[in-house]
CSV table of C-alpha atoms and ligand atoms in Angstrom, one decimal:
chain,number,residue,atom,x,y,z
L,1,MET,CA,-38.9,-10.7,-101.0
L,2,LEU,CA,-38.3,-11.2,-97.3
L,3,PRO,CA,-35.2,-12.8,-95.9
L,4,ASP,CA,-37.5,-15.2,-93.9
L,5,GLY,CA,-34.9,-17.8,-93.1
L,6,ILE,CA,-31.4,-18.1,-91.6
L,7,GLY,CA,-30.1,-19.7,-94.9
L,8,VAL,CA,-30.7,-16.4,-96.8
L,9,VAL,CA,-28.9,-14.4,-94.1
L,10,ILE,CA,-25.9,-16.8,-94.1
L,11,GLY,CA,-25.9,-16.7,-97.9
L,12,SER,CA,-25.9,-12.9,-98.0
L,13,LYS,CA,-22.8,-12.9,-95.8
L,14,ILE,CA,-21.0,-15.5,-98.0
L,15,LEU,CA,-21.8,-13.3,-101.1
L,16,GLY,CA,-20.3,-10.3,-99.3
L,17,ARG,CA,-23.6,-8.3,-99.2
L,18,PRO,CA,-24.7,-9.1,-95.7
L,19,LEU,CA,-28.3,-8.6,-94.7
L,20,SER,CA,-28.7,-7.1,-91.2
L,21,GLY,CA,-30.8,-10.2,-90.1
L,22,LYS,CA,-33.8,-12.4,-90.7
L,23,VAL,CA,-37.2,-10.8,-91.1
L,24,ALA,CA,-39.8,-13.4,-90.1
L,25,GLY,CA,-42.8,-13.4,-92.4
L,26,ILE,CA,-45.2,-13.7,-89.5
L,27,GLU,CA,-43.7,-10.6,-87.8
L,28,TYR,CA,-43.7,-8.6,-91.0
L,29,GLY,CA,-47.3,-9.7,-91.6
L,30,GLU,CA,-48.4,-8.6,-88.1
L,31,THR,CA,-46.8,-5.2,-88.5
L,32,LEU,CA,-48.5,-4.8,-91.8
L,33,LEU,CA,-51.9,-5.7,-90.3
L,34,SER,CA,-51.4,-3.1,-87.6
L,35,ARG,CA,-50.7,-0.5,-90.4
L,36,CYS,CA,-53.8,-1.7,-92.3
L,37,ALA,CA,-55.8,-1.2,-89.1
L,38,SER,CA,-54.6,2.4,-88.6
L,39,GLU,CA,-54.7,3.3,-92.3
L,40,GLY,CA,-58.1,1.8,-93.0
L,41,ARG,CA,-56.9,-0.8,-95.5
L,42,THR,CA,-59.0,-3.9,-96.3
L,43,VAL,CA,-57.5,-7.3,-95.9
L,44,PHE,CA,-58.4,-10.8,-97.3
L,45,PHE,CA,-56.9,-14.1,-95.9
L,46,LEU,CA,-56.5,-17.0,-98.3
L,47,GLY,CA,-55.2,-20.3,-97.1
L,48,ALA,CA,-55.0,-22.9,-94.4
L,49,LYS,CA,-57.6,-25.6,-93.5
L,50,PRO,CA,-61.3,-24.7,-93.3
L,51,GLY,CA,-62.1,-22.6,-90.3
L,52,ILE,CA,-58.5,-21.5,-89.6
L,53,ALA,CA,-58.6,-18.2,-91.5
L,54,GLU,CA,-61.9,-17.2,-89.8
L,55,LYS,CA,-60.4,-17.9,-86.4
L,56,ALA,CA,-57.2,-16.0,-87.3
L,57,ALA,CA,-59.3,-13.0,-88.5
L,58,GLU,CA,-61.4,-13.1,-85.3
L,59,ASN,CA,-58.3,-13.0,-83.1
L,60,LEU,CA,-56.6,-10.3,-85.1
L,61,MET,CA,-59.6,-8.0,-85.2
L,62,VAL,CA,-59.7,-8.1,-81.4
L,63,LYS,CA,-55.9,-7.5,-81.2
L,64,TYR,CA,-56.0,-4.6,-83.7
L,65,PRO,CA,-59.2,-2.6,-83.3
L,66,GLY,CA,-60.2,-1.1,-86.6
L,67,LEU,CA,-58.7,-3.9,-88.6
L,68,ASN,CA,-61.0,-4.6,-91.6
L,69,ILE,CA,-60.6,-8.2,-92.7
L,70,VAL,CA,-63.2,-8.3,-95.4
L,71,GLY,CA,-63.1,-11.9,-96.4
L,72,VAL,CA,-61.4,-15.3,-96.0
L,73,ASN,CA,-61.1,-18.5,-98.0
L,74,ASP,CA,-59.5,-21.8,-97.0
L,75,GLY,CA,-56.5,-23.0,-99.0
L,76,TYR,CA,-58.0,-26.3,-100.2
L,77,PHE,CA,-59.7,-25.3,-103.4
L,78,LYS,CA,-59.7,-26.5,-107.0
L,79,ASP,CA,-60.9,-23.5,-108.9
L,80,SER,CA,-59.3,-20.1,-108.3
L,81,ALA,CA,-61.7,-18.1,-110.4
L,82,PRO,CA,-64.5,-17.8,-107.8
L,83,ILE,CA,-62.0,-16.9,-105.2
L,84,ILE,CA,-60.5,-14.2,-107.4
L,85,ASP,CA,-64.0,-12.8,-108.0
L,86,LYS,CA,-64.6,-12.8,-104.3
L,87,ILE,CA,-61.3,-11.0,-103.5
L,88,ASN,CA,-62.0,-8.4,-106.2
L,89,SER,CA,-65.7,-7.9,-105.3
L,90,LEU,CA,-64.7,-7.1,-101.6
L,91,SER,CA,-62.4,-4.2,-102.7
L,92,THR,CA,-59.4,-5.9,-101.1
L,93,ASP,CA,-56.3,-3.8,-100.6
L,94,VAL,CA,-54.0,-6.4,-99.1
L,95,LEU,CA,-54.1,-10.2,-99.7
L,96,PHE,CA,-52.4,-12.7,-97.5
L,97,VAL,CA,-51.7,-15.9,-99.5
L,98,CYS,CA,-50.9,-18.7,-97.0
L,99,LEU,CA,-50.7,-21.9,-99.1
L,100,GLY,CA,-47.1,-22.9,-98.1
L,101,ALA,CA,-44.1,-22.5,-100.3
L,102,PRO,CA,-43.8,-22.7,-103.3
L,103,ALA,CA,-47.6,-23.1,-103.9
L,104,GLN,CA,-48.4,-19.6,-102.7
L,105,GLU,CA,-45.7,-18.0,-104.9
L,106,LEU,CA,-46.9,-19.9,-107.9
L,107,TRP,CA,-50.5,-19.0,-107.2
L,108,MET,CA,-49.6,-15.3,-107.0
L,109,TRP,CA,-47.5,-15.4,-110.1
L,110,GLU,CA,-50.3,-17.1,-112.0
L,111,ASN,CA,-53.1,-14.8,-110.8
L,112,VAL,CA,-51.6,-11.4,-110.0
L,113,LYS,CA,-52.9,-9.8,-113.2
L,114,LYS,CA,-56.5,-10.9,-112.5
L,115,LEU,CA,-56.4,-9.5,-109.0
L,116,ASN,CA,-57.5,-5.9,-108.4
L,117,ILE,CA,-55.5,-5.4,-105.2
L,118,ARG,CA,-52.7,-3.2,-104.0
L,119,LEU,CA,-50.5,-5.9,-102.4
L,120,ALA,CA,-50.3,-9.7,-102.2
L,121,LEU,CA,-47.8,-11.5,-99.9
L,122,GLY,CA,-47.1,-15.2,-99.3
L,123,LEU,CA,-47.0,-16.0,-95.6
L,124,GLY,CA,-46.9,-19.8,-95.3
L,125,GLY,CA,-48.3,-21.1,-92.1
L,126,SER,CA,-49.0,-17.7,-90.5
L,127,LEU,CA,-52.7,-18.1,-90.3
L,128,ASP,CA,-52.3,-21.3,-88.2
L,129,VAL,CA,-50.3,-19.2,-85.7
L,130,PHE,CA,-52.7,-16.3,-85.8
L,131,ALA,CA,-55.5,-18.7,-85.2
L,132,GLY,CA,-53.7,-20.2,-82.3
L,133,THR,CA,-53.6,-23.8,-83.6
L,134,VAL,CA,-49.8,-23.8,-84.2
L,135,ARG,CA,-47.3,-22.3,-81.8
L,136,ARG,CA,-44.3,-20.3,-83.0
L,137,ALA,CA,-40.9,-21.5,-81.8
L,138,PRO,CA,-39.9,-20.2,-78.3
L,139,GLU,CA,-37.8,-17.1,-78.3
L,140,PHE,CA,-34.5,-18.9,-77.7
L,141,PHE,CA,-34.8,-20.7,-81.0
L,142,VAL,CA,-36.0,-17.5,-82.8
L,143,ASN,CA,-33.2,-15.4,-81.4
L,144,HIS,CA,-30.5,-17.9,-82.2
L,145,GLY,CA,-31.4,-18.7,-85.8
L,146,LEU,CA,-32.7,-22.1,-84.8
L,147,GLU,CA,-36.4,-21.8,-85.6
L,148,TRP,CA,-35.9,-24.3,-88.4
L,149,PHE,CA,-34.5,-26.8,-85.9
L,150,TYR,CA,-37.6,-26.3,-83.6
L,151,ARG,CA,-39.9,-26.9,-86.5
L,152,LEU,CA,-37.9,-30.0,-87.5
L,153,ILE,CA,-38.4,-31.5,-84.0
L,154,LYS,CA,-42.1,-30.6,-84.0
L,155,GLU,CA,-42.7,-31.6,-87.7
L,156,PRO,CA,-40.1,-34.3,-88.6
L,157,TRP,CA,-41.7,-34.7,-92.1
L,158,ARG,CA,-40.0,-31.4,-92.9
L,159,ALA,CA,-36.6,-33.1,-93.0
L,160,LYS,CA,-36.7,-33.8,-96.8
L,161,ARG,CA,-37.7,-30.2,-97.5
L,162,MET,CA,-34.9,-28.9,-95.2
L,163,LEU,CA,-32.3,-30.7,-97.1
L,164,LYS,CA,-32.7,-27.9,-99.6
L,165,LEU,CA,-30.9,-25.6,-97.2
L,166,PRO,CA,-27.4,-27.2,-97.4
L,167,GLU,CA,-28.0,-27.5,-101.2
L,168,PHE,CA,-28.7,-23.8,-101.3
L,169,LEU,CA,-25.6,-22.9,-99.3
L,170,ILE,CA,-23.4,-25.0,-101.6
L,171,LEU,CA,-24.7,-23.1,-104.6
L,172,VAL,CA,-24.1,-19.8,-102.8
L,173,VAL,CA,-20.4,-20.9,-102.1
L,174,LEU,CA,-19.9,-21.9,-105.7
L,175,ARG,CA,-21.3,-18.6,-106.9
L,176,ARG,CA,-18.9,-16.8,-104.6
L,177,LEU,CA,-16.0,-18.8,-105.8
L,178,PHE,CA,-16.7,-18.7,-109.5
L,179,CYS,CA,-18.7,-15.4,-110.0
L,180,GLY,CA,-17.2,-13.4,-107.1
L,181,GLY,CA,-20.6,-13.0,-105.4
L,182,ARG,CA,-22.4,-11.3,-108.3
T,201,LIG,N1,-52.0,-25.2,-97.2
T,201,LIG,C1,-53.1,-24.8,-97.9
T,201,LIG,N2,-53.4,-25.5,-99.0
T,201,LIG,C2,-52.7,-26.5,-99.5
T,201,LIG,C3,-51.6,-26.9,-98.7
T,201,LIG,C4,-51.3,-26.2,-97.6
T,201,LIG,O1,-53.8,-23.8,-97.6
T,201,LIG,O2,-53.1,-27.1,-100.5
T,201,LIG,C5,-51.7,-24.5,-95.9
T,201,LIG,C6,-51.5,-25.3,-94.7
T,201,LIG,O3,-52.8,-25.6,-94.2
T,201,LIG,C7,-50.7,-24.4,-93.8
T,201,LIG,C8,-49.9,-23.6,-94.8
T,201,LIG,O4,-50.5,-23.8,-96.1
T,201,LIG,O5,-51.6,-23.5,-93.2
T,201,LIG,C9,-48.4,-24.1,-95.0
T,201,LIG,O6,-47.8,-24.0,-93.8
T,201,LIG,P1,-46.2,-24.2,-93.6
T,201,LIG,O7,-45.9,-23.9,-92.2
T,201,LIG,O8,-45.9,-25.6,-94.1
T,201,LIG,O9,-45.7,-23.1,-94.6
T,201,LIG,P2,-44.2,-22.9,-95.2
T,201,LIG,O10,-43.3,-23.6,-94.2
T,201,LIG,O11,-44.2,-23.4,-96.5
T,201,LIG,O12,-44.1,-21.4,-95.1
């Protein structure tokens, strides 16, 4: 699992096992794609609104010559079975599941045994950023652990979801106090 949020980084410090920093899913994803390009691995994108994954694939194949994105599917489907068949029939090595949290984690958990792939990873709204329809937070926000704040300003409907962050930190503090951080 990636520490893709400042909350996890703060939590690790409170528990006395500090992580060296946040690893943004989108950066990890992009590094992985450049490795896939150089090592000849096949990639499949699942998620986002119709047309977005195609555009993301188009942009990334220009950016990383040799990158082999063998298929895409939007994230607004009812039946997973045909999508799983498609992923398997295209000999996919790496599957990006971009359905938002926690839907993507639940989808992977439910379907991992049916997928004949090497790696699946959940990367939220990354395809929107790769496609160029959503902009990532400016560097200042990213470097100061304030990406969540930028997203809150841009997408105020996230407020309810973000209330989970203080709830998470309270649980971490309680764990530290009563279980010594284990
Ligand atoms: N999405 C999807 N299917 C759904 C709901 C959402 O494919 O049923 C996509 C949505 O279009 C967007 C991504 O999931 O591209 C969620 O992005 P968000 O930035 O909210 O991800 P998170 O913050 O959960 O990582």
